[in-house]
Amino acid sequence: MFDTLKDWCWELERTKGNVKYKAVSVNEGYRICERLPAFFVVPTPLLEEDVLRFQGHGIPMWCWSCHNGSALLKMSALPREQDDGILQMQKNFLDGIYKTIHRPPYENVKTEDLSSNFLSLQEIQTAYSKFKQLFLIDNSTEFWDTDIKWFSLLESSSWLDIIRRCLKKAIEITECLEAQNMNILLLDAAAGALLEENASDLCCLLSSLVQVMMDSHCRTQTGFQSLIQKEWVMGGHCFLDRCNHLRQSDKEEVPVFLLFLDCVWQLVHQHPPAFEFTETYLTVLSDSLYIPIFSTFFFNSPHQKDVNMHQRQLSLPLTQSKSSPKRGFFREETDHLIKNLLGKRISKLINSSDELQDNFREFYDSWHSKPTDYHGLLLPHIEGPEIKVWAQRYLRWIPEAQIVGGGRVATMGKLLEMMEEVQSLQEKIDERHLSQAPLQAEAPCLLRNSARLSSLFPFALLQRHSSKPVLPTSGWKALGDEEDLARREDEFVDLGDL
């Protein structure tokens, strides 16, 4: 849970980072800063008064250590000041910090300034806003009417490209850690209308993705839970504001954690054997952001959670907000109704126009040219066709988007059914050889209800399924017929009726 000094020391020992880094308790009781965790890890030479100086800002905090000794660090920017004297103090302070982490054994340090070479929170906010608004479907007719322009609408939202850029940046950082044996210092984005406080947004996103790719422990269920606890919950991610639970400020609502889960889903989808959990676990975890059962994702900091859970005075997001005319699940929080073809045509959507750096391309191509070690380094494919829509999460409540009797679960069910039948027949043959009794066929008992499975299992319920019209409904509108056939919902139109 990383709420004790012992937990942090254990993590340091597990990653062999305890030689160069130390766990500190200077913020125990949140006496320095309420936004920082009570315990965290810093470079060993760093003095306690340095941590106290600017309430934890400007301090390189340890995230994870690689097997070769390199480490991933993050740092929140110092607050902006107008006074020249304070600015000079900050400069001298940072100069001292940089000298500390650039001298042995920290000689190779690369700073990743996320405010200048990565996404902004505004870009994520805008892309997701378009993404979730594109497919708020009222009825079957509207669904099929939208179908003919789905790819262009999805492309214009840029959500899949946002995911690709996150994965690409994480691979770049991984290459520095793994191939170049460099320490990476993530510096938060402190510019624009949406500020990242205490390196708790994009720094959390990238550091978590890098650990999932490089550390197989983080791909177990226990390790993944610990990762989220360490980087997001104890790391001070503002769940209350970023999820806008209290409906107080739409402009602060940015789905950074959901973006992280979507990136992890891409890895799970591409390399299922590497993970101890499935996409269903990720879907349920994403639901936990908005279901008022668990308190994990309802607060802006560990201190806020401790205070309000103790006093039981926080108003959890149970208050009624403005209603939405659209049908679906948790429409106020996550309207993710995206028509998906399981990525078979998504190559039309994204062309990687930016040239990958030589080191990155060599590292990326070299890894993908070798057999995958599911217990070692894990890299995703990031070419356009490989970045797909998380169908189970975004489409599960739309009957029209289901493939009845299809999808991965149904396919695996059929394979298991066939395997059981083969095994049963083999046993019958063996028995016949022993007893010379006639062989009698027997239907397998496994998955007898496999016909009820769909591509969105286990969430979607089978119900009356609408048929796709022979012509798009928008085509009927253009015909100018007296009767608006586009409004005839759930109806298969026969061209012979014209």
Short mmCIF file of N, CA and C in Angstrom, two decimals, residues 416-425 427-428 439-449:
data_model
loop_
_atom_site.label_atom_id
_atom_site.label_comp_id
_atom_site.label_asym_id
_atom_site.label_seq_id
_atom_site.Cartn_x
_atom_site.Cartn_y
_atom_site.Cartn_z
N LEU A 416 -12.04 -24.63 -26.71
CA LEU A 416 -12.06 -25.48 -25.52
C LEU A 416 -13.09 -26.59 -25.67
N GLU A 417 -14.22 -26.27 -26.28
CA GLU A 417 -15.26 -27.27 -26.50
C GLU A 417 -14.75 -28.39 -27.41
N MET A 418 -14.03 -28.00 -28.46
CA MET A 418 -13.47 -29.00 -29.37
C MET A 418 -12.40 -29.83 -28.68
N MET A 419 -11.57 -29.17 -27.87
CA MET A 419 -10.53 -29.90 -27.14
C MET A 419 -11.14 -30.91 -26.18
N GLU A 420 -12.23 -30.52 -25.51
CA GLU A 420 -12.88 -31.43 -24.58
C GLU A 420 -13.50 -32.60 -25.33
N GLU A 421 -14.05 -32.32 -26.50
CA GLU A 421 -14.65 -33.40 -27.29
C GLU A 421 -13.59 -34.40 -27.75
N VAL A 422 -12.43 -33.87 -28.20
CA VAL A 422 -11.34 -34.75 -28.61
C VAL A 422 -10.86 -35.60 -27.43
N GLN A 423 -10.73 -34.96 -26.27
CA GLN A 423 -10.30 -35.68 -25.09
C GLN A 423 -11.30 -36.76 -24.70
N SER A 424 -12.59 -36.42 -24.79
CA SER A 424 -13.64 -37.38 -24.45
C SER A 424 -13.61 -38.58 -25.40
N LEU A 425 -13.44 -38.30 -26.69
CA LEU A 425 -13.37 -39.38 -27.67
C LEU A 425 -12.15 -40.27 -27.44
N GLU A 427 -10.70 -40.84 -24.61
CA GLU A 427 -10.98 -41.68 -23.44
C GLU A 427 -11.88 -42.84 -23.82
N LYS A 428 -12.87 -42.59 -24.69
CA LYS A 428 -13.78 -43.64 -25.13
C LYS A 428 -13.03 -44.71 -25.93
N LEU A 439 -18.24 -48.07 -29.22
CA LEU A 439 -18.00 -46.64 -28.96
C LEU A 439 -19.27 -45.84 -29.15
N GLN A 440 -19.63 -45.08 -28.14
CA GLN A 440 -20.83 -44.24 -28.22
C GLN A 440 -20.43 -42.78 -28.07
N ALA A 441 -20.89 -42.00 -29.02
CA ALA A 441 -20.58 -40.56 -28.97
C ALA A 441 -21.36 -39.89 -27.86
N GLU A 442 -20.73 -38.92 -27.25
CA GLU A 442 -21.38 -38.18 -26.17
C GLU A 442 -21.06 -36.71 -26.33
N ALA A 443 -22.08 -35.88 -26.24
CA ALA A 443 -21.89 -34.44 -26.43
C ALA A 443 -21.07 -33.87 -25.27
N PRO A 444 -20.13 -32.99 -25.57
CA PRO A 444 -19.33 -32.38 -24.49
C PRO A 444 -20.21 -31.51 -23.60
N CYS A 445 -19.83 -31.46 -22.33
CA CYS A 445 -20.65 -30.69 -21.38
C CYS A 445 -20.12 -29.28 -21.19
N LEU A 446 -18.91 -29.02 -21.66
CA LEU A 446 -18.31 -27.71 -21.42
C LEU A 446 -18.95 -26.64 -22.30
N LEU A 447 -19.23 -25.51 -21.72
CA LEU A 447 -19.69 -24.35 -22.47
C LEU A 447 -20.89 -24.66 -23.36
N ARG A 448 -21.89 -25.31 -22.80
CA ARG A 448 -23.05 -25.64 -23.60
C ARG A 448 -23.83 -24.40 -23.99
N ASN A 449 -23.62 -23.36 -23.25
CA ASN A 449 -24.30 -22.10 -23.56
C ASN A 449 -23.40 -21.15 -24.32
#
